[in-house]
PDB file of C-alpha atoms in Angstrom:
ATOM      1  CA  MET P 103      22.648 -20.593   7.461  1.00  0.00           C
ATOM      2  CA  THR P 104      19.873 -21.692   8.011  1.00  0.00           C
ATOM      3  CA  GLY P 105      16.464 -21.763   7.566  1.00  0.00           C
ATOM      4  CA  LEU P 106      13.418 -21.657   5.743  1.00  0.00           C
ATOM      5  CA  ARG P 107      13.080 -19.033   2.567  1.00  0.00           C
ATOM      6  CA  TYR P 108      11.672 -15.906   2.902  1.00  0.00           C
ATOM      7  CA  VAL P 109      10.572 -14.785  -0.308  1.00  0.00           C
ATOM      8  CA  TYR P 110       9.851 -11.054  -1.202  1.00  0.00           C
ATOM      9  CA  ALA P 111       9.192 -10.211  -4.484  1.00  0.00           C
ATOM     10  CA  VAL P 112       9.839 -11.823  -8.552  1.00  0.00           C
ATOM     11  CA  CYS P 113      11.467  -9.224 -10.246  1.00  0.00           C
ATOM     12  CA  HIS P 114      13.514  -9.538 -13.982  1.00  0.00           C
ATOM     13  CA  PRO P 115      17.694  -9.388 -13.317  1.00  0.00           C
ATOM     14  CA  LEU P 116      18.405  -6.449 -11.626  1.00  0.00           C
ATOM     15  CA  GLY P 117      20.724  -3.403 -13.659  1.00  0.00           C
ATOM     16  CA  ALA P 118      22.771  -2.154 -10.356  1.00  0.00           C
ATOM     17  CA  PRO P 119      23.221  -4.309  -7.243  1.00  0.00           C
ATOM     18  CA  LEU P 120      21.040  -3.633  -4.070  1.00  0.00           C
ATOM     19  CA  GLN P 121      22.991  -1.470  -1.648  1.00  0.00           C
ATOM     20  CA  THR P 122      25.276  -3.723   0.817  1.00  0.00           C
ATOM     21  CA  ASP P 123      23.895  -3.160   4.421  1.00  0.00           C
ATOM     22  CA  LEU P 124      20.647  -4.069   2.991  1.00  0.00           C
ATOM     23  CA  THR P 125      18.693  -6.690   5.952  1.00  0.00           C
ATOM     24  CA  GLY P 126      15.223  -7.867   5.650  1.00  0.00           C
ATOM     25  CA  VAL P 127      13.167  -9.848   8.039  1.00  0.00           C
ATOM     26  CA  ALA P 128      14.057 -11.330  11.167  1.00  0.00           C
ATOM     27  CA  GLY P 129      17.697  -9.505   9.825  1.00  0.00           C
ATOM     28  CA  ASP P 130      19.182 -10.602   6.966  1.00  0.00           C
ATOM     29  CA  PRO P 131      20.037  -9.533   4.308  1.00  0.00           C
ATOM     30  CA  PRO P 132      18.144  -9.946   0.285  1.00  0.00           C
ATOM     31  CA  ARG P 133      20.206 -13.152  -1.068  1.00  0.00           C
ATOM     32  CA  LEU P 134      19.394 -13.206  -5.273  1.00  0.00           C
ATOM     33  CA  LEU P 135      17.438 -16.695  -7.214  1.00  0.00           C
ATOM     34  CA  THR P 136      17.798 -17.474 -10.010  1.00  0.00           C
ATOM     35  CA  HIS P 137      15.194 -19.291 -12.407  1.00  0.00           C
ATOM     36  CA  HIS P 138      14.463 -19.603 -16.288  1.00  0.00           C
ATOM     37  CA  GLY P 139      15.972 -15.766 -16.308  1.00  0.00           C
ATOM     38  CA  LEU P 140      13.518 -14.160 -13.499  1.00  0.00           C
ATOM     39  CA  ILE P 141      15.042 -13.753 -10.271  1.00  0.00           C
ATOM     40  CA  ALA P 142      13.551 -14.449  -6.358  1.00  0.00           C
ATOM     41  CA  VAL P 143      14.538 -11.833  -3.808  1.00  0.00           C
ATOM     42  CA  VAL P 144      14.483 -13.590  -0.772  1.00  0.00           C
ATOM     43  CA  SER P 145      16.576 -13.957   2.486  1.00  0.00           C
ATOM     44  CA  HIS P 146      16.261 -16.818   5.945  1.00  0.00           C
ATOM     45  CA  VAL P 147      13.878 -17.210   8.983  1.00  0.00           C
ATOM     46  CA  PRO P 148      14.533 -18.602  11.469  1.00  0.00           C
ATOM     47  CA  GLU P 149      11.614 -21.463  11.294  1.00  0.00           C
ATOM     48  CA  ARG P 150      10.328 -21.409  15.296  1.00  0.00           C
ATOM     49  CA  ASP P 151       9.144 -17.495  14.415  1.00  0.00           C
ATOM     50  CA  PHE P 152       7.889 -19.172  10.975  1.00  0.00           C
ATOM     51  CA  SER P 153       7.102 -22.089  10.466  1.00  0.00           C
ATOM     52  CA  GLU P 154       3.247 -23.071  10.150  1.00  0.00           C
ATOM     53  CA  GLU P 155       1.734 -22.896  14.046  1.00  0.00           C
ATOM     54  CA  PRO P 156       4.360 -19.974  15.225  1.00  0.00           C
ATOM     55  CA  LEU P 157       3.672 -18.084  12.450  1.00  0.00           C
ATOM     56  CA  ARG P 158      -0.238 -17.732  12.735  1.00  0.00           C
ATOM     57  CA  ARG P 159       0.646 -16.533  16.231  1.00  0.00           C
ATOM     58  CA  HIS P 160       2.653 -14.306  15.355  1.00  0.00           C
ATOM     59  CA  LEU P 161       0.033 -12.841  12.473  1.00  0.00           C
ATOM     60  CA  GLU P 162      -1.953 -12.176  15.536  1.00  0.00           C
ATOM     61  CA  ASP P 163       0.612  -9.663  17.612  1.00  0.00           C
ATOM     62  CA  LEU P 164       0.174  -6.133  16.487  1.00  0.00           C
ATOM     63  CA  ASP P 165       3.776  -4.892  16.866  1.00  0.00           C
ATOM     64  CA  TRP P 166       5.942  -8.005  15.227  1.00  0.00           C
ATOM     65  CA  LEU P 167       3.315  -7.787  12.320  1.00  0.00           C
ATOM     66  CA  SER P 168       4.088  -4.921  12.346  1.00  0.00           C
ATOM     67  CA  GLY P 169       8.293  -4.807  12.033  1.00  0.00           C
ATOM     68  CA  THR P 170       8.463  -7.498  10.293  1.00  0.00           C
ATOM     69  CA  ALA P 171       5.793  -5.721   7.428  1.00  0.00           C
ATOM     70  CA  ARG P 172       8.488  -2.543   7.902  1.00  0.00           C
ATOM     71  CA  ALA P 173      11.716  -5.118   7.358  1.00  0.00           C
ATOM     72  CA  HIS P 174       9.682  -6.467   4.200  1.00  0.00           C
ATOM     73  CA  GLN P 175       8.707  -2.827   3.121  1.00  0.00           C
ATOM     74  CA  GLN P 176      12.698  -1.845   3.263  1.00  0.00           C
ATOM     75  CA  VAL P 177      13.499  -4.347   0.907  1.00  0.00           C
ATOM     76  CA  VAL P 178      10.774  -3.627  -1.922  1.00  0.00           C
ATOM     77  CA  ASP P 179      12.118  -0.286  -1.586  1.00  0.00           C
ATOM     78  CA  ALA P 180      14.917  -1.164  -2.799  1.00  0.00           C
ATOM     79  CA  LEU P 181      14.050  -3.253  -5.134  1.00  0.00           C
ATOM     80  CA  THR P 182      11.597  -1.070  -7.128  1.00  0.00           C
ATOM     81  CA  ALA P 183      14.989   2.041  -6.723  1.00  0.00           C
ATOM     82  CA  VAL P 184      16.473  -0.363  -9.732  1.00  0.00           C
ATOM     83  CA  THR P 185      14.061  -2.529 -10.954  1.00  0.00           C
ATOM     84  CA  THR P 186      10.214  -3.177 -11.147  1.00  0.00           C
ATOM     85  CA  PRO P 187       9.093  -6.153  -9.120  1.00  0.00           C
ATOM     86  CA  LEU P 188       6.340  -7.783  -8.655  1.00  0.00           C
ATOM     87  CA  PRO P 189       5.787  -8.308  -4.783  1.00  0.00           C
ATOM     88  CA  LEU P 190       4.883 -11.847  -3.305  1.00  0.00           C
ATOM     89  CA  ARG P 191       2.617 -11.414   0.143  1.00  0.00           C
ATOM     90  CA  LEU P 192       4.241 -10.411   3.482  1.00  0.00           C
ATOM     91  CA  ALA P 193       5.767 -13.838   5.055  1.00  0.00           C
ATOM     92  CA  THR P 194       4.959 -15.473   2.019  1.00  0.00           C
ATOM     93  CA  VAL P 195       8.117 -18.415   2.820  1.00  0.00           C
ATOM     94  CA  PHE P 196       9.005 -21.554   1.981  1.00  0.00           C
ATOM     95  CA  ARG P 197      10.787 -24.776   3.405  1.00  0.00           C
ATOM     96  CA  ASP P 198      14.373 -24.429   0.707  1.00  0.00           C
ATOM     97  CA  ASP P 199      15.298 -23.072  -2.405  1.00  0.00           C
ATOM     98  CA  SER P 200      12.944 -25.093  -3.841  1.00  0.00           C
ATOM     99  CA  GLY P 201      10.532 -25.037  -2.557  1.00  0.00           C
ATOM    100  CA  VAL P 202      10.512 -21.776  -3.930  1.00  0.00           C
ATOM    101  CA  ARG P 203      11.932 -22.363  -8.018  1.00  0.00           C
ATOM    102  CA  VAL P 204       9.262 -25.035  -7.952  1.00  0.00           C
ATOM    103  CA  MET P 205       6.368 -21.925  -6.240  1.00  0.00           C
ATOM    104  CA  MET P 206       8.304 -20.489 -10.025  1.00  0.00           C
ATOM    105  CA  GLU P 207       8.093 -22.799 -11.660  1.00  0.00           C
ATOM    106  CA  ALA P 208       4.146 -22.839 -11.330  1.00  0.00           C
ATOM    107  CA  ARG P 209       3.975 -19.719 -11.559  1.00  0.00           C
ATOM    108  CA  GLU P 210       5.742 -18.212 -14.914  1.00  0.00           C
ATOM    109  CA  GLU P 211       3.980 -17.290 -16.998  1.00  0.00           C
ATOM    110  CA  HIS P 212       1.990 -15.078 -14.731  1.00  0.00           C
ATOM    111  CA  PHE P 213       5.091 -13.453 -13.472  1.00  0.00           C
ATOM    112  CA  ARG P 214       6.704 -13.081 -16.781  1.00  0.00           C
ATOM    113  CA  ARG P 215       3.380 -11.476 -18.372  1.00  0.00           C
ATOM    114  CA  THR P 216       2.825  -9.859 -15.298  1.00  0.00           C
ATOM    115  CA  LEU P 217       5.875  -7.926 -14.986  1.00  0.00           C
ATOM    116  CA  ASP P 218       6.307  -6.822 -18.742  1.00  0.00           C
ATOM    117  CA  ARG P 219       2.560  -4.912 -18.792  1.00  0.00           C
ATOM    118  CA  LEU P 220       3.969  -3.176 -15.171  1.00  0.00           C
ATOM    119  CA  SER P 221       8.053  -2.528 -16.513  1.00  0.00           C
ATOM    120  CA  GLY P 222       9.230   0.486 -16.469  1.00  0.00           C
ATOM    121  CA  ARG P 223       5.894   1.658 -14.152  1.00  0.00           C
ATOM    122  CA  VAL P 224       5.029   2.140  -9.970  1.00  0.00           C
ATOM    123  CA  GLU P 225       2.585   3.028  -8.610  1.00  0.00           C
ATOM    124  CA  TRP P 226       1.648   6.179  -6.538  1.00  0.00           C
ATOM    125  CA  GLY P 227      -1.655   6.123  -3.683  1.00  0.00           C
ATOM    126  CA  VAL P 228      -3.968   9.805  -3.191  1.00  0.00           C
ATOM    127  CA  LYS P 229      -6.155  10.747  -0.483  1.00  0.00           C
ATOM    128  CA  VAL P 230      -8.428  12.998   0.300  1.00  0.00           C
ATOM    129  CA  TYR P 231      -9.653  13.634   3.682  1.00  0.00           C
ATOM    130  CA  VAL P 232     -12.484  15.950   5.370  1.00  0.00           C
ATOM    131  CA  GLU P 233     -10.477  17.816   8.114  1.00  0.00           C
ATOM    132  CA  PRO P 234     -12.264  17.976  11.669  1.00  0.00           C
ATOM    133  CA  GLU P 235     -14.627  20.551  12.272  1.00  0.00           C
ATOM    134  CA  ALA P 236     -14.117  21.803   8.867  1.00  0.00           C
ATOM    135  CA  GLU P 237     -16.630  24.736   8.105  1.00  0.00           C
ATOM    136  CA  PRO P 238     -18.477  25.128   3.955  1.00  0.00           C
ATOM    137  CA  ALA P 239     -16.453  27.563   1.573  1.00  0.00           C
ATOM    138  CA  ALA P 240     -18.980  30.676   3.793  1.00  0.00           C
ATOM    139  CA  ALA P 241     -17.706  31.720   6.777  1.00  0.00           C
ATOM    140  CA  ALA P 242     -20.364  30.355   9.063  1.00  0.00           C
ATOM    141  CA  PRO P 243     -21.554  32.396  11.697  1.00  0.00           C
ATOM    142  CA  PRO P 244     -20.096  33.102  15.245  1.00  0.00           C
ATOM    143  CA  VAL P 245     -21.384  30.720  17.524  1.00  0.00           C
ATOM    144  CA  THR P 246     -23.603  32.114  20.389  1.00  0.00           C
ATOM    145  CA  LYS P 247     -24.609  30.009  23.856  1.00  0.00           C
ATOM    146  CA  PRO P 248     -27.635  29.066  23.185  1.00  0.00           C
ATOM    147  CA  ALA P 249     -30.780  30.871  25.215  1.00  0.00           C
ATOM    148  CA  SER P 250     -33.418  27.702  24.834  1.00  0.00           C
ATOM    149  CA  GLY P 251     -34.036  24.768  23.749  1.00  0.00           C
ATOM    150  CA  ARG P 252     -35.097  26.808  20.116  1.00  0.00           C
ATOM    151  CA  ASP P 253     -31.614  28.108  19.624  1.00  0.00           C
ATOM    152  CA  TYR P 254     -29.705  24.551  20.844  1.00  0.00           C
ATOM    153  CA  LEU P 255     -31.901  22.843  18.012  1.00  0.00           C
ATOM    154  CA  LEU P 256     -31.191  25.469  15.320  1.00  0.00           C
ATOM    155  CA  GLN P 257     -27.688  25.759  16.100  1.00  0.00           C
ATOM    156  CA  ARG P 258     -27.888  21.841  15.858  1.00  0.00           C
ATOM    157  CA  ARG P 259     -29.241  21.839  12.231  1.00  0.00           C
ATOM    158  CA  GLN P 260     -27.501  24.825  11.257  1.00  0.00           C
ATOM    159  CA  LYS P 261     -23.140  23.045  11.920  1.00  0.00           C
ATOM    160  CA  ALA P 262     -25.717  19.149  10.531  1.00  0.00           C
ATOM    161  CA  ARG P 263     -26.401  21.414   7.458  1.00  0.00           C
ATOM    162  CA  ALA P 264     -22.187  22.692   7.338  1.00  0.00           C
ATOM    163  CA  GLN P 265     -21.494  19.603   7.133  1.00  0.00           C
ATOM    164  CA  ASP P 266     -23.177  17.606   4.672  1.00  0.00           C
ATOM    165  CA  ASP P 267     -22.551  21.065   2.080  1.00  0.00           C
ATOM    166  CA  THR P 268     -18.963  20.257   3.234  1.00  0.00           C
ATOM    167  CA  TRP P 269     -18.973  16.457   2.333  1.00  0.00           C
ATOM    168  CA  GLN P 270     -20.961  16.892  -0.673  1.00  0.00           C
ATOM    169  CA  ARG P 271     -17.926  19.770  -1.677  1.00  0.00           C
ATOM    170  CA  ALA P 272     -15.440  16.972  -0.444  1.00  0.00           C
ATOM    171  CA  GLU P 273     -16.958  14.329  -2.839  1.00  0.00           C
ATOM    172  CA  ARG P 274     -17.185  16.585  -5.833  1.00  0.00           C
ATOM    173  CA  PHE P 275     -14.010  17.306  -5.680  1.00  0.00           C
ATOM    174  CA  ALA P 276     -12.431  14.011  -4.853  1.00  0.00           C
ATOM    175  CA  GLY P 277     -14.398  13.317  -8.255  1.00  0.00           C
ATOM    176  CA  ARG P 278     -12.588  16.078 -10.297  1.00  0.00           C
ATOM    177  CA  LEU P 279      -9.364  14.905  -8.655  1.00  0.00           C
ATOM    178  CA  HIS P 280      -9.792  11.398  -9.640  1.00  0.00           C
ATOM    179  CA  SER P 281     -10.748  11.732 -13.703  1.00  0.00           C
ATOM    180  CA  THR P 282      -7.700  14.063 -13.335  1.00  0.00           C
ATOM    181  CA  LEU P 283      -5.160  12.026 -12.323  1.00  0.00           C
ATOM    182  CA  ARG P 284      -6.441   8.557 -14.225  1.00  0.00           C
ATOM    183  CA  ALA P 285      -5.943  10.815 -17.749  1.00  0.00           C
ATOM    184  CA  HIS P 286      -2.525  11.513 -16.470  1.00  0.00           C
ATOM    185  CA  ALA P 287      -1.635   7.201 -15.255  1.00  0.00           C
ATOM    186  CA  GLU P 288      -2.045   4.161 -17.060  1.00  0.00           C
ATOM    187  CA  ASP P 289      -4.359   2.421 -15.223  1.00  0.00           C
ATOM    188  CA  SER P 290      -5.773   2.980 -11.028  1.00  0.00           C
ATOM    189  CA  ARG P 291      -8.411   1.183  -8.994  1.00  0.00           C
ATOM    190  CA  LEU P 292      -9.866   2.650  -6.111  1.00  0.00           C
ATOM    191  CA  HIS P 293      -9.735   1.333  -2.985  1.00  0.00           C
ATOM    192  CA  PRO P 294     -12.280   1.130  -0.320  1.00  0.00           C
ATOM    193  CA  PRO P 295     -12.664   4.137   2.366  1.00  0.00           C
ATOM    194  CA  GLN P 296      -9.057   4.409   5.207  1.00  0.00           C
ATOM    195  CA  ASN P 297     -10.766   3.415   8.865  1.00  0.00           C
ATOM    196  CA  SER P 298      -9.752   7.079  10.583  1.00  0.00           C
ATOM    197  CA  ALA P 299      -7.853   5.125  13.657  1.00  0.00           C
ATOM    198  CA  LEU P 300      -5.372   4.062  11.094  1.00  0.00           C
ATOM    199  CA  SER P 301      -4.752   6.778   9.434  1.00  0.00           C
ATOM    200  CA  THR P 302      -1.539   9.466  10.802  1.00  0.00           C
ATOM    201  CA  GLY P 303      -3.111  12.296  10.471  1.00  0.00           C
ATOM    202  CA  ALA P 304      -7.574  13.865  11.447  1.00  0.00           C
ATOM    203  CA  GLY P 305     -10.103  13.562   9.362  1.00  0.00           C
ATOM    204  CA  GLN P 306     -13.335  11.334   7.387  1.00  0.00           C
ATOM    205  CA  ASN P 307     -11.025   9.489   4.011  1.00  0.00           C
ATOM    206  CA  VAL P 308     -13.102  10.077   1.400  1.00  0.00           C
ATOM    207  CA  LEU P 309     -10.591   9.176  -1.585  1.00  0.00           C
ATOM    208  CA  ASN P 310      -8.526   6.085  -1.022  1.00  0.00           C
ATOM    209  CA  ALA P 311      -6.599   5.836  -4.527  1.00  0.00           C
ATOM    210  CA  ALA P 312      -3.817   3.667  -6.519  1.00  0.00           C
ATOM    211  CA  TYR P 313      -2.297   4.699  -9.778  1.00  0.00           C
ATOM    212  CA  LEU P 314       0.082   2.959 -11.839  1.00  0.00           C
ATOM    213  CA  VAL P 315       2.436   6.032 -13.671  1.00  0.00           C
ATOM    214  CA  PRO P 316       5.200   5.376 -16.148  1.00  0.00           C
ATOM    215  CA  ARG P 317       9.152   6.309 -14.064  1.00  0.00           C
ATOM    216  CA  ALA P 318       8.879   9.416 -17.035  1.00  0.00           C
ATOM    217  CA  GLN P 319       5.962  10.349 -16.349  1.00  0.00           C
ATOM    218  CA  SER P 320       6.077  10.335 -12.201  1.00  0.00           C
ATOM    219  CA  GLU P 321       7.618  13.744 -11.768  1.00  0.00           C
ATOM    220  CA  GLU P 322       4.753  15.282 -13.867  1.00  0.00           C
ATOM    221  CA  PHE P 323       2.253  13.313 -11.911  1.00  0.00           C
ATOM    222  CA  VAL P 324       3.620  14.468  -8.518  1.00  0.00           C
ATOM    223  CA  GLU P 325       2.670  18.076  -9.917  1.00  0.00           C
ATOM    224  CA  ILE P 326      -0.040  17.490 -10.736  1.00  0.00           C
ATOM    225  CA  VAL P 327      -1.423  17.516  -7.001  1.00  0.00           C
ATOM    226  CA  ASP P 328       0.407  18.945  -5.237  1.00  0.00           C
ATOM    227  CA  ARG P 329      -0.800  21.564  -7.129  1.00  0.00           C
ATOM    228  CA  THR P 330      -4.547  21.131  -5.786  1.00  0.00           C
ATOM    229  CA  LYS P 331      -3.073  20.609  -2.051  1.00  0.00           C
ATOM    230  CA  GLY P 332      -5.038  23.844  -0.529  1.00  0.00           C
ATOM    231  CA  GLU P 333      -7.325  23.603  -2.911  1.00  0.00           C
ATOM    232  CA  GLU P 334     -10.384  23.734  -0.825  1.00  0.00           C
ATOM    233  CA  SER P 335     -10.232  24.163   2.719  1.00  0.00           C
ATOM    234  CA  GLY P 336     -10.972  21.904   4.931  1.00  0.00           C
ATOM    235  CA  ILE P 337     -10.851  19.211   2.532  1.00  0.00           C
ATOM    236  CA  ARG P 338      -6.353  17.968   2.237  1.00  0.00           C
ATOM    237  CA  VAL P 339      -4.612  15.639  -0.062  1.00  0.00           C
ATOM    238  CA  GLU P 340      -2.230  13.098   0.488  1.00  0.00           C
ATOM    239  CA  LEU P 341       0.247  11.788  -1.925  1.00  0.00           C
ATOM    240  CA  THR P 342       2.737   8.424  -1.048  1.00  0.00           C
ATOM    241  CA  GLY P 343       4.903   7.206  -3.682  1.00  0.00           C
ATOM    242  CA  PRO P 344       6.156   6.457  -5.499  1.00  0.00           C
ATOM    243  CA  TRP P 345       6.250   2.304  -4.848  1.00  0.00           C
ATOM    244  CA  ALA P 346       5.577  -1.063  -6.359  1.00  0.00           C
ATOM    245  CA  ALA P 347       3.175  -1.415  -8.342  1.00  0.00           C
ATOM    246  CA  TYR P 348       1.317  -3.671  -5.023  1.00  0.00           C
ATOM    247  CA  SER P 349      -2.651  -2.608  -6.636  1.00  0.00           C
ATOM    248  CA  PHE P 350      -1.114  -3.994  -9.423  1.00  0.00           C
ATOM    249  CA  VAL P 351       0.062  -7.240  -9.583  1.00  0.00           C
ATOM    250  CA  GLY P 352      -3.219  -8.677 -10.475  1.00  0.00           C
ATOM    251  CA  GLU P 353      -4.925 -12.029  -9.274  1.00  0.00           C
ATOM    252  CA  GLU P 354      -2.514 -13.595  -7.041  1.00  0.00           C
ATOM    253  CA  ALA P 355      -2.656 -17.295  -4.618  1.00  0.00           C
ATOM    254  CA  GLY P 356      -2.477 -16.828  -1.014  1.00  0.00           C
ATOM    255  CA  VAL P 357       0.581 -17.734   0.914  1.00  0.00           C
ATOM    256  CA  GLY P 358      -1.116 -21.341   2.161  1.00  0.00           C
ATOM    257  CA  GLU P 359      -0.918 -21.272  -2.298  1.00  0.00           C
ATOM    258  CA  GLU P 360       2.477 -20.350  -2.703  1.00  0.00           C
ATOM    259  CA  ALA P 361       3.834 -22.887  -0.133  1.00  0.00           C
ATOM    260  CA  GLY P 362       2.147 -25.530  -1.259  1.00  0.00           C
ATOM    261  CA  ALA P 363       3.456 -25.501  -5.110  1.00  0.00           C
ATOM    262  CA  GLY P 364       7.455 -26.925  -3.173  1.00  0.00           C
ATOM    263  CA  GLU P 365       7.306 -27.784   0.788  1.00  0.00           C
ATOM    264  CA  GLU P 366       5.014 -26.105   2.441  1.00  0.00           C
ATOM    265  CA  ALA P 367       6.653 -24.100   5.503  1.00  0.00           C
ATOM    266  CA  GLY P 368       4.296 -21.663   6.985  1.00  0.00           C
ATOM    267  CA  ALA P 369       0.700 -21.945   5.538  1.00  0.00           C
ATOM    268  CA  GLY P 370       0.156 -17.748   7.066  1.00  0.00           C
ATOM    269  CA  GLU P 371      -3.146 -15.781   6.498  1.00  0.00           C
ATOM    270  CA  GLU P 372      -3.706 -13.716   3.787  1.00  0.00           C
ATOM    271  CA  VAL P 373      -1.648 -10.625   4.316  1.00  0.00           C
ATOM    272  CA  SER P 374      -0.444  -7.955   2.462  1.00  0.00           C
ATOM    273  CA  VAL P 375       0.234  -4.711   5.148  1.00  0.00           C
ATOM    274  CA  GLY P 376       4.542  -4.333   4.079  1.00  0.00           C
ATOM    275  CA  LYS P 377       2.587  -0.895   1.834  1.00  0.00           C
ATOM    276  CA  GLU P 378      -0.061   0.160   4.604  1.00  0.00           C
ATOM    277  CA  VAL P 379       2.191  -0.080   7.676  1.00  0.00           C
ATOM    278  CA  GLU P 380       4.818   2.398   6.060  1.00  0.00           C
ATOM    279  CA  GLU P 381       2.667   4.569   4.952  1.00  0.00           C
ATOM    280  CA  GLU P 382       0.564   5.434   8.194  1.00  0.00           C
ATOM    281  CA  GLY P 383       3.553   5.144  10.205  1.00  0.00           C
ATOM    282  CA  GLU P 384       5.791   7.484   8.112  1.00  0.00           C
ATOM    283  CA  GLY P 385       3.192   8.690   6.058  1.00  0.00           C
ATOM    284  CA  LYS P 386       6.387   8.831   2.912  1.00  0.00           C
ATOM    285  CA  ASP P 387       4.489  12.366   1.850  1.00  0.00           C
ATOM    286  CA  ALA P 388       5.196  13.438  -1.490  1.00  0.00           C
TER     287      ALA P 388
END
C-alpha cells in the first residue's frame, strides 16, 4: 500500500503481538518498522488528507481531529497493553520509511534514555471537581423568598460565603490527595485545571494531575484513589488510566521538526490531544 507514513510511537521490540484486528488512523493496520533495535509503530495514510496543506485544514476541523485522535489513541492503548511505548504527537507524518528511520537515527539517544526511564510504568490521571451548587459541610438553611432588598442581599452574601467555604475545602482536599498520591508514585505532573466545557461531568476542576506509577503498584494506587471517592460532600474525584506515560516523555520536537528530519510530508501544528480526547469522550474511569 502506498501513502505517507503516520508514526504513533517508538518502543522496544514487543514481547507479545498486537491484536490482529487493530486498525489505526485512516483505517490502516499499524505495522512495526525496526531501526537499530528500536521499533517505530507506523501505518499508511493518504496524501490527500495528510500532506502539508490538507493536514493544516483538517486540524481546524474538530470532528476530523477527534476521529483521528481516537484512532491514534486506540493504537497507543494497544501498545500500552504489551509494552512501554513512547507516544509521539498526533499527526506525526513522514514521506516514507526512510524518513521515519532518519528521524529515529537523529533522536535515538533520547528515545533510548526515555524508554529506559519509563519501562514498566504507566500514567494515571486524577481530577478533583467541585460539584455545582455544592453546599458546605454544615447543612445550609432552607432558602425562603426574600421579603425585602436587604433580605435579598443577605441571602446572596450567605450563598457566596457557602461557595467560598466549599472551594477552600476542595482545595485543601485536593492538596492532601496530591501529596498522598505523589508519595505512592515515581513522578507527578500538575496540569492546568480543565476547562469545564470540555468535561463530560459537571463541576469546576480544582486538581488535574498525572502520576507515573510502576505497573506492579498500580492496583494499590487505584485503591488509594477509590477510598477518597465520596469522602467529602460536594467534591468528585475522577481516575483515568492506565495510559502511556504522555506527561512524562520529556521535551518533544514539534511535528514539523520531526518531519524535517527526513523528507517532510506534513508540518502540522503542535497537537497532542489523543489521550485528552479519549478522557473527555469516553471517560475511561477506573
